[in-house]
mmCIF file of C-alpha atoms in Angstrom:
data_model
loop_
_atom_site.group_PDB
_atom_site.id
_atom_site.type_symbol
_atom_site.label_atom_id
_atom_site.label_comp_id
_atom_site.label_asym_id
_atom_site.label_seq_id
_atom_site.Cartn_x
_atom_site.Cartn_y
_atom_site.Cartn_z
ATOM 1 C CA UNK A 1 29.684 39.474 4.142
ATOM 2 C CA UNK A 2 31.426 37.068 6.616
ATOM 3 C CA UNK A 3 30.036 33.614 7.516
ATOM 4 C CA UNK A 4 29.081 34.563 11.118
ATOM 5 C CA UNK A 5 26.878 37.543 9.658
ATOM 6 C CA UNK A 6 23.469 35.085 9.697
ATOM 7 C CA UNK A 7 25.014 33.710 13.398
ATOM 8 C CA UNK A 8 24.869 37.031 14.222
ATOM 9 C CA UNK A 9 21.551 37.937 13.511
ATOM 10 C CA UNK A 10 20.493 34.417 15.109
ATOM 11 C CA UNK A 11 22.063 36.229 18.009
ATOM 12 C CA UNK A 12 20.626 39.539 17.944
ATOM 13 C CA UNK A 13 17.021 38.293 17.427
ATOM 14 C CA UNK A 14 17.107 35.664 20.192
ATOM 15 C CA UNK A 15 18.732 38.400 23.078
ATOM 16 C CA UNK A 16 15.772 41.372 21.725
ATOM 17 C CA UNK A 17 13.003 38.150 22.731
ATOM 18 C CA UNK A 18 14.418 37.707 25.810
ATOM 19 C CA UNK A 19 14.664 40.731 26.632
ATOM 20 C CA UNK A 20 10.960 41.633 25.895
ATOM 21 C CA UNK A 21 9.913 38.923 28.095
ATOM 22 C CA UNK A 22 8.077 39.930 31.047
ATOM 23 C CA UNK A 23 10.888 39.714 34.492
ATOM 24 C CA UNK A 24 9.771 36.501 36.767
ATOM 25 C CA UNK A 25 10.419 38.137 40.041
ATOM 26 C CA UNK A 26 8.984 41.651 40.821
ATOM 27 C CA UNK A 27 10.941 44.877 41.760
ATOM 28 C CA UNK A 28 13.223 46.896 39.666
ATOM 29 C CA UNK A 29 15.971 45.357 37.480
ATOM 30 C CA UNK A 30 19.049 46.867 35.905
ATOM 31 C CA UNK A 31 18.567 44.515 32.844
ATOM 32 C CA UNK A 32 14.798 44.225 30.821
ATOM 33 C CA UNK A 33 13.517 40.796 30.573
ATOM 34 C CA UNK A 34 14.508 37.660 31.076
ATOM 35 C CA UNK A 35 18.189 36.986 32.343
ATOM 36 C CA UNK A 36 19.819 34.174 30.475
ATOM 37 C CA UNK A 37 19.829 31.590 32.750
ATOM 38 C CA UNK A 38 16.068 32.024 32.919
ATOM 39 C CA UNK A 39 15.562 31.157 29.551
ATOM 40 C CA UNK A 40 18.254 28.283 30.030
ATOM 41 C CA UNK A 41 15.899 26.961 32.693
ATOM 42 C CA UNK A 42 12.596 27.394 30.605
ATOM 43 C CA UNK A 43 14.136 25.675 27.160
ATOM 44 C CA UNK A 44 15.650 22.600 28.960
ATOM 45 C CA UNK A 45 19.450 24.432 27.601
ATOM 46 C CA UNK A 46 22.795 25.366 28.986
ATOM 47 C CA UNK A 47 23.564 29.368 29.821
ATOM 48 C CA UNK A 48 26.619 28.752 28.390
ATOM 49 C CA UNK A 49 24.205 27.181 25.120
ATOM 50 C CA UNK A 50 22.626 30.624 25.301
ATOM 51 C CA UNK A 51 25.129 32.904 25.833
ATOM 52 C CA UNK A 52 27.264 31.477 22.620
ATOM 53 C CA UNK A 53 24.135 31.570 20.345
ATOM 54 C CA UNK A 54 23.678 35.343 21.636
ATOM 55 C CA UNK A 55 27.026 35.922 21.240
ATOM 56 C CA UNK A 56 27.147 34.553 17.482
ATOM 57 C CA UNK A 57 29.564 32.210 17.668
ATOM 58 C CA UNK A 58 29.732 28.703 16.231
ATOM 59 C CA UNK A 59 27.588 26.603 18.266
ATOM 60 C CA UNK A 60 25.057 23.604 17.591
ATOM 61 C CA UNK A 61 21.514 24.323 17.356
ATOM 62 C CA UNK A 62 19.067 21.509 17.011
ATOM 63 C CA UNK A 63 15.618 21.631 15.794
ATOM 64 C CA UNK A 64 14.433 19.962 19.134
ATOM 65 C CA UNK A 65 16.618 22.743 20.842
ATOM 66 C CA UNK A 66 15.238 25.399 18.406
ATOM 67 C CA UNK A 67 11.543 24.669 19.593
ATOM 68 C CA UNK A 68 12.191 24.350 23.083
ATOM 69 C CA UNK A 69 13.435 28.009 22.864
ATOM 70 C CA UNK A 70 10.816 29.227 20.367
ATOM 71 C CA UNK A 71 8.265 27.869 23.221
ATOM 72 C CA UNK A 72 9.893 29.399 26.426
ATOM 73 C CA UNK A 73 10.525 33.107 24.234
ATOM 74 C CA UNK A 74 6.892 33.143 23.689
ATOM 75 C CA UNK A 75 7.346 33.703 19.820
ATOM 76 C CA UNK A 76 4.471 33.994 17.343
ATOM 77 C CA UNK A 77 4.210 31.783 14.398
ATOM 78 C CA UNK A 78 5.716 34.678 11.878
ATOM 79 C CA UNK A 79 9.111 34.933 14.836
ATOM 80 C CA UNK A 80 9.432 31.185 14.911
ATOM 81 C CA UNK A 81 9.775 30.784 11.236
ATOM 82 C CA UNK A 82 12.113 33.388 11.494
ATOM 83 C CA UNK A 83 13.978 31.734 14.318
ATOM 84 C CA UNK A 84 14.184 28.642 12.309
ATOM 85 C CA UNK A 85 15.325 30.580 9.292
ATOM 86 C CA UNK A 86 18.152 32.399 10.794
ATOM 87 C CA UNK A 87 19.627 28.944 12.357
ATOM 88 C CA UNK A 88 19.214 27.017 9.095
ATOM 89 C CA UNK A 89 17.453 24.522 10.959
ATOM 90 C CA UNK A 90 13.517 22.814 9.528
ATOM 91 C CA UNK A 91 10.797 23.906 12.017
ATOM 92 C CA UNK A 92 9.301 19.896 13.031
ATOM 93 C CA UNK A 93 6.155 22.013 13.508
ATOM 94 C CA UNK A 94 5.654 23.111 10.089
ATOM 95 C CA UNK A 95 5.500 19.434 8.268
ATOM 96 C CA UNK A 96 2.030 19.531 9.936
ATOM 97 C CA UNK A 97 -1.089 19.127 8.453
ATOM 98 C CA UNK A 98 -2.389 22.114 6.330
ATOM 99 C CA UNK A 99 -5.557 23.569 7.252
ATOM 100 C CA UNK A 100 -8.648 22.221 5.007
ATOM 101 C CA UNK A 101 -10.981 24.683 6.188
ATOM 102 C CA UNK A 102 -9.923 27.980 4.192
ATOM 103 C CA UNK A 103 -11.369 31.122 4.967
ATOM 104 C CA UNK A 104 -14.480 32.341 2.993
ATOM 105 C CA UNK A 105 -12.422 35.792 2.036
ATOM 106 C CA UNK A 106 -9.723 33.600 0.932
ATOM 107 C CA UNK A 107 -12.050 31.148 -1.430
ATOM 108 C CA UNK A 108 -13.873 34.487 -2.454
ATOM 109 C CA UNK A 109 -10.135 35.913 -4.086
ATOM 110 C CA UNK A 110 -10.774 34.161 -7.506
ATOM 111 C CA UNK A 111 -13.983 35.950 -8.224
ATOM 112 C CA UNK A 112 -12.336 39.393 -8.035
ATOM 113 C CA UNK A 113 -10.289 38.514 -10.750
ATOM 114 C CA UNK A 114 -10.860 40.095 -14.446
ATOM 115 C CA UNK A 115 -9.430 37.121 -16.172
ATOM 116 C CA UNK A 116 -9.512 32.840 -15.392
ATOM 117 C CA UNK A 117 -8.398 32.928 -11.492
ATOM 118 C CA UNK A 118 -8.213 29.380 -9.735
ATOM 119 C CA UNK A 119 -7.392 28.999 -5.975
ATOM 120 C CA UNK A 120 -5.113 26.000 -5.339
ATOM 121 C CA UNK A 121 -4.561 24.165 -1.823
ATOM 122 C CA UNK A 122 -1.907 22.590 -0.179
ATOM 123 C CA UNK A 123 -3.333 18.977 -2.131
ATOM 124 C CA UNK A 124 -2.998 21.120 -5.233
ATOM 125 C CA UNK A 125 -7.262 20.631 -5.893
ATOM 126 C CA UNK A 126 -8.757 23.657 -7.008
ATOM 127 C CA UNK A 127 -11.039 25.299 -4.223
ATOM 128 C CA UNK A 128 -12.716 28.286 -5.474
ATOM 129 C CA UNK A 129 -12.511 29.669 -9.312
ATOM 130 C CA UNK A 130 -14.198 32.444 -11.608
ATOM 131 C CA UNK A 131 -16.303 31.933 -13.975
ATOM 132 C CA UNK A 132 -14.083 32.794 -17.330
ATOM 133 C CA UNK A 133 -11.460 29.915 -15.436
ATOM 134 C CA UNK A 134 -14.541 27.264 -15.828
ATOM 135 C CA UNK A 135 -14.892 28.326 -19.516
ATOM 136 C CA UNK A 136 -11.139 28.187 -20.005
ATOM 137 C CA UNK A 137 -10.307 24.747 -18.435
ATOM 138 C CA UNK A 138 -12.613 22.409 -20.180
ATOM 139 C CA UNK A 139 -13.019 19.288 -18.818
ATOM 140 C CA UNK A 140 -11.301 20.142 -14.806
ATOM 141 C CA UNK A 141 -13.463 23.049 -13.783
ATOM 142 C CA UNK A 142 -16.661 23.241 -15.849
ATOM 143 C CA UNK A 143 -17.952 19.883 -14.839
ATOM 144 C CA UNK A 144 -20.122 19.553 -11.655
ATOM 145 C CA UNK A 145 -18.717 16.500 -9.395
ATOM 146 C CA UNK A 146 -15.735 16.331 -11.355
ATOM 147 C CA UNK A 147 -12.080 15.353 -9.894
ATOM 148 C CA UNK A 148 -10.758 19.073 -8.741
ATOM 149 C CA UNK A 149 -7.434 18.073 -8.221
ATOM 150 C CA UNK A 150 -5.154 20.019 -10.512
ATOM 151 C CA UNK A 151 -2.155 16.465 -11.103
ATOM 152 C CA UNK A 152 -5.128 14.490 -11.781
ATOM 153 C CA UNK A 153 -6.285 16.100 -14.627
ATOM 154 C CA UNK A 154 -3.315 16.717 -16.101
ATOM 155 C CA UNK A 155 -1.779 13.020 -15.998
ATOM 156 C CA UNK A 156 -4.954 11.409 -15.592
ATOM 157 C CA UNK A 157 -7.589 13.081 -18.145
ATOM 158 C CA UNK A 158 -7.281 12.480 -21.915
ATOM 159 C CA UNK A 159 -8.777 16.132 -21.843
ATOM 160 C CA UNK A 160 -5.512 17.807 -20.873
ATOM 161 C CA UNK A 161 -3.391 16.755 -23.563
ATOM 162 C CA UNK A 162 -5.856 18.395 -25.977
ATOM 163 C CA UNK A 163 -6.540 21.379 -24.041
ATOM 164 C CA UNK A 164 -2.765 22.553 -23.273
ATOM 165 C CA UNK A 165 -0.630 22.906 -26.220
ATOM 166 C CA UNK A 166 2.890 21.836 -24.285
ATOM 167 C CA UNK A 167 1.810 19.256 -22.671
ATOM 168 C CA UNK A 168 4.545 17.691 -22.104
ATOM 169 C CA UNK A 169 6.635 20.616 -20.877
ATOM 170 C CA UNK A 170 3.443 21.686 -18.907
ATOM 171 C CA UNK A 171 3.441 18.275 -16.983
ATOM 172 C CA UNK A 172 6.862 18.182 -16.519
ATOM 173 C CA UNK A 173 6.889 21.507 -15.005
ATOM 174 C CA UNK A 174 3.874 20.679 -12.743
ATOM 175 C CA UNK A 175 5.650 17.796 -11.549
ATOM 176 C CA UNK A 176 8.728 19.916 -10.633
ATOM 177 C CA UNK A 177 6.700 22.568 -8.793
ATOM 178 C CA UNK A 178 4.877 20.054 -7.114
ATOM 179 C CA UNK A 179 8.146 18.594 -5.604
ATOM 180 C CA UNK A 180 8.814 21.605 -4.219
ATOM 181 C CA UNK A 181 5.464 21.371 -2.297
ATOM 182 C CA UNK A 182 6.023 17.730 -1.485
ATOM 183 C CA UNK A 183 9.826 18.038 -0.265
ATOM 184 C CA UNK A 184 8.500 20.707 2.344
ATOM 185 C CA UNK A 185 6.075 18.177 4.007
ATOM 186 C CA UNK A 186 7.251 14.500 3.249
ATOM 187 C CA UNK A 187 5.087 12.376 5.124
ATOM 188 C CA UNK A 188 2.298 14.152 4.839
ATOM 189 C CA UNK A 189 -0.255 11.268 3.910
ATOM 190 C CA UNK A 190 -2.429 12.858 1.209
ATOM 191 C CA UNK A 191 0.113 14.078 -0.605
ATOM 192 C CA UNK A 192 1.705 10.679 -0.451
ATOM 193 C CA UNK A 193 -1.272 9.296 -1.716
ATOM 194 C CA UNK A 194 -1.724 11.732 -4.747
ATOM 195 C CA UNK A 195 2.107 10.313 -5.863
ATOM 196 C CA UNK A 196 0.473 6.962 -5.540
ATOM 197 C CA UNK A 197 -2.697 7.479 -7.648
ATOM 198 C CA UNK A 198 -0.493 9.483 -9.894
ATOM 199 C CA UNK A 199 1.927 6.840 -10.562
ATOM 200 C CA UNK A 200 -0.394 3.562 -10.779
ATOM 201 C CA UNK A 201 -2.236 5.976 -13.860
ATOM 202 C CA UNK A 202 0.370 8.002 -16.171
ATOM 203 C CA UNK A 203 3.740 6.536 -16.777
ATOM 204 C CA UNK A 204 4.643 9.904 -18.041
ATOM 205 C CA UNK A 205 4.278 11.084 -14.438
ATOM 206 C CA UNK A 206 6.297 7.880 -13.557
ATOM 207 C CA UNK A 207 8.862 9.222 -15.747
ATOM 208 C CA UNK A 208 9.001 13.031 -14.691
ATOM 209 C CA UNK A 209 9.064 12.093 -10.532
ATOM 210 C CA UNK A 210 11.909 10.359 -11.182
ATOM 211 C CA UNK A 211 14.186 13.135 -12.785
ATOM 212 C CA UNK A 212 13.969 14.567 -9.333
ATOM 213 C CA UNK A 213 13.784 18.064 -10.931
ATOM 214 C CA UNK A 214 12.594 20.913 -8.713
ATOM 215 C CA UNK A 215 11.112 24.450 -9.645
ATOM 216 C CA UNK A 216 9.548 27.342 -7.745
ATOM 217 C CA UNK A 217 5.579 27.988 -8.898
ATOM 218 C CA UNK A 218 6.459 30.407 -12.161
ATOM 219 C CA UNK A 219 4.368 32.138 -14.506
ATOM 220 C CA UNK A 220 5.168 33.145 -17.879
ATOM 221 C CA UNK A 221 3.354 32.747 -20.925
ATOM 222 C CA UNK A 222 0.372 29.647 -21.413
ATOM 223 C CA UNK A 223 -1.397 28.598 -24.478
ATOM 224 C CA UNK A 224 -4.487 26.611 -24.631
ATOM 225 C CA UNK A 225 -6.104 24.490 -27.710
ATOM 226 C CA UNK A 226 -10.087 25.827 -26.445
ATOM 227 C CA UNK A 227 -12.438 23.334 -28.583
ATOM 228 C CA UNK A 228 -14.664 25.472 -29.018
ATOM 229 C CA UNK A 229 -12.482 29.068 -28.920
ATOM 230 C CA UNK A 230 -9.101 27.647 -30.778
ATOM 231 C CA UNK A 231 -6.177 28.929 -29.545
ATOM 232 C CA UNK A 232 -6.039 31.248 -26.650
ATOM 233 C CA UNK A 233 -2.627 32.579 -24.903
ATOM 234 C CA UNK A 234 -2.307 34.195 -21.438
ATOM 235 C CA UNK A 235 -0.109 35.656 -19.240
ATOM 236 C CA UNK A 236 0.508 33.313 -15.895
ATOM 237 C CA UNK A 237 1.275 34.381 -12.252
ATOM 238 C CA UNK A 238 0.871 32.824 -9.205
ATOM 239 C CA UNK A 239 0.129 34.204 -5.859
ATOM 240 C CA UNK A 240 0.978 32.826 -2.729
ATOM 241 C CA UNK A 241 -1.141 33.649 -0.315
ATOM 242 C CA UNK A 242 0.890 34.859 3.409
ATOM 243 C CA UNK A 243 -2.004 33.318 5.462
ATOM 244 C CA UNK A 244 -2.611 30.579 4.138
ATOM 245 C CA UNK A 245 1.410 29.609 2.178
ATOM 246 C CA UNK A 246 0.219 26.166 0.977
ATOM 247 C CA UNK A 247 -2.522 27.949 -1.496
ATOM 248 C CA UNK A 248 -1.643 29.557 -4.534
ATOM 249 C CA UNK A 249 -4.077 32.141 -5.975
ATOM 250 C CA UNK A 250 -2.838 30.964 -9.885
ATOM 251 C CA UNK A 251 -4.625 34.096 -12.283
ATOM 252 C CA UNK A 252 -4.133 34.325 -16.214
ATOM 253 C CA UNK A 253 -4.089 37.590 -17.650
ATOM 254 C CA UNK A 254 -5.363 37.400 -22.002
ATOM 255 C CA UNK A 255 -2.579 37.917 -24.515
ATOM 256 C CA UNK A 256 -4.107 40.304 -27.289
ATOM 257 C CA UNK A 257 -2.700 39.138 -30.460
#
């Protein structure tokens, strides 16, 4: 596959959006859509800017330049990301705030679960769970008014060095994953101020920021020290959820033995 194939493509999906667009002047036209120096006019851009990214060829493409022409194609959120994705280029629109309102369907997922299920947002505090996760994750979700947030009990809480039996790897992991998150959105605020809290409290999370070490959410196999069930192992996924892509629908499946 040559190195223009994703140029292409870049091409190919910005000439099919024009095209679709609705013509500005009545009558018949011999061409569908939008001509190019239309949409040169409506994204503050050069025709000859146009006609080289439709063309495929090896041309700058800006992030500012990007949104201009996501705006004046009239794409949807799912053809913008794709827009984005095909130039290589960060969308400046998605480092935005997540939502903190989540859907009631969405907070109702973990209760459909046969197994502990836990709903995660973009802050990584747990929003909804079942009732076998509350028995499973003593002292984080069984405890009215207690501190939700996933990082905090795991570097902050005495409780979750006794209740998962890596700790250490756990945490380290967590902290990776959570980089992920944070790298996507780096001035968001409260994430910011999660690193902070984080920092001034564990040294071991101190320790495993700075190894700048970054994984994908993964599951794989999880074993807990229950004090009052002993040891219990499960089988971990996550699910990210397409609506909402800063929650993770995290569900643990029992290991017979």
């Amino acid at each position: 596959m040559s190195e223009s194939y994703p140029k292409r493509l870049l091409g190919a999906f910005i000439r099919a959006h024009r095209e679709r667009l609705p013509p500005k002047t009545g009558g018949r036209r011999r061409t569908p859509g939008w001509r190019r120096e239309e949409l040169a006019e409506a994204a503050l851009v050069s025709i000859t800017w146009i006609t080289w990214l439709e063309q495929g060829r090896d041309v700058t493409a800006s992030p500012a330049a990007l949104s201009r022409l996501a705006d004046a194609l009239r794409l949807t959120p799912a053809e913008r990301a794709s827009l984005f994705d095909l130039a290589g280029k960060r969308d400046p629109l998605a480092a935005a705030e997540p939502q903190t309102e989540l859907p009631l369907d969405l907070l109702a997922l973990p209760r459909h679960f046969n197994g502990p299920a836990y709903l995660l947002d973009a802050g990584w505090a747990a929003r909804a769970w079942n009732t076998d996760a509350a028995e499973l994750f003593v002292g984080w979700l069984d405890v009215e008014g207690h501190e939700r947030n996933l990082l905090r009990f795991v570097f902050l809480e005495s409780a979750a060095k006794k209740l998962l039996a890596d700790w250490p790897e756990r945490a380290r992991r967590l902290t990776a994953e959570f980089r992920a998150d944070f790298s996507r959105r780096p001035t968001d605020a409260a994430l910011q101020a999660l690193i902070d809290a984080l920092s001034s409290g564990s040294p071991d999370f101190v320790h495993f920021w700075q190894e700048q070490a970054v994984l994908h959410r993964e599951g794989g196999e999880r074993c807990f020290h229950h004090p009052q069930r002993g040891v219990l192992r499960f089988v971990q996924t996550t699910l990210l959820v397409a609506a909402q892509p800063d929650c993770k629908l995290v569900c643990l499946l029992p290991l017979c033995e």
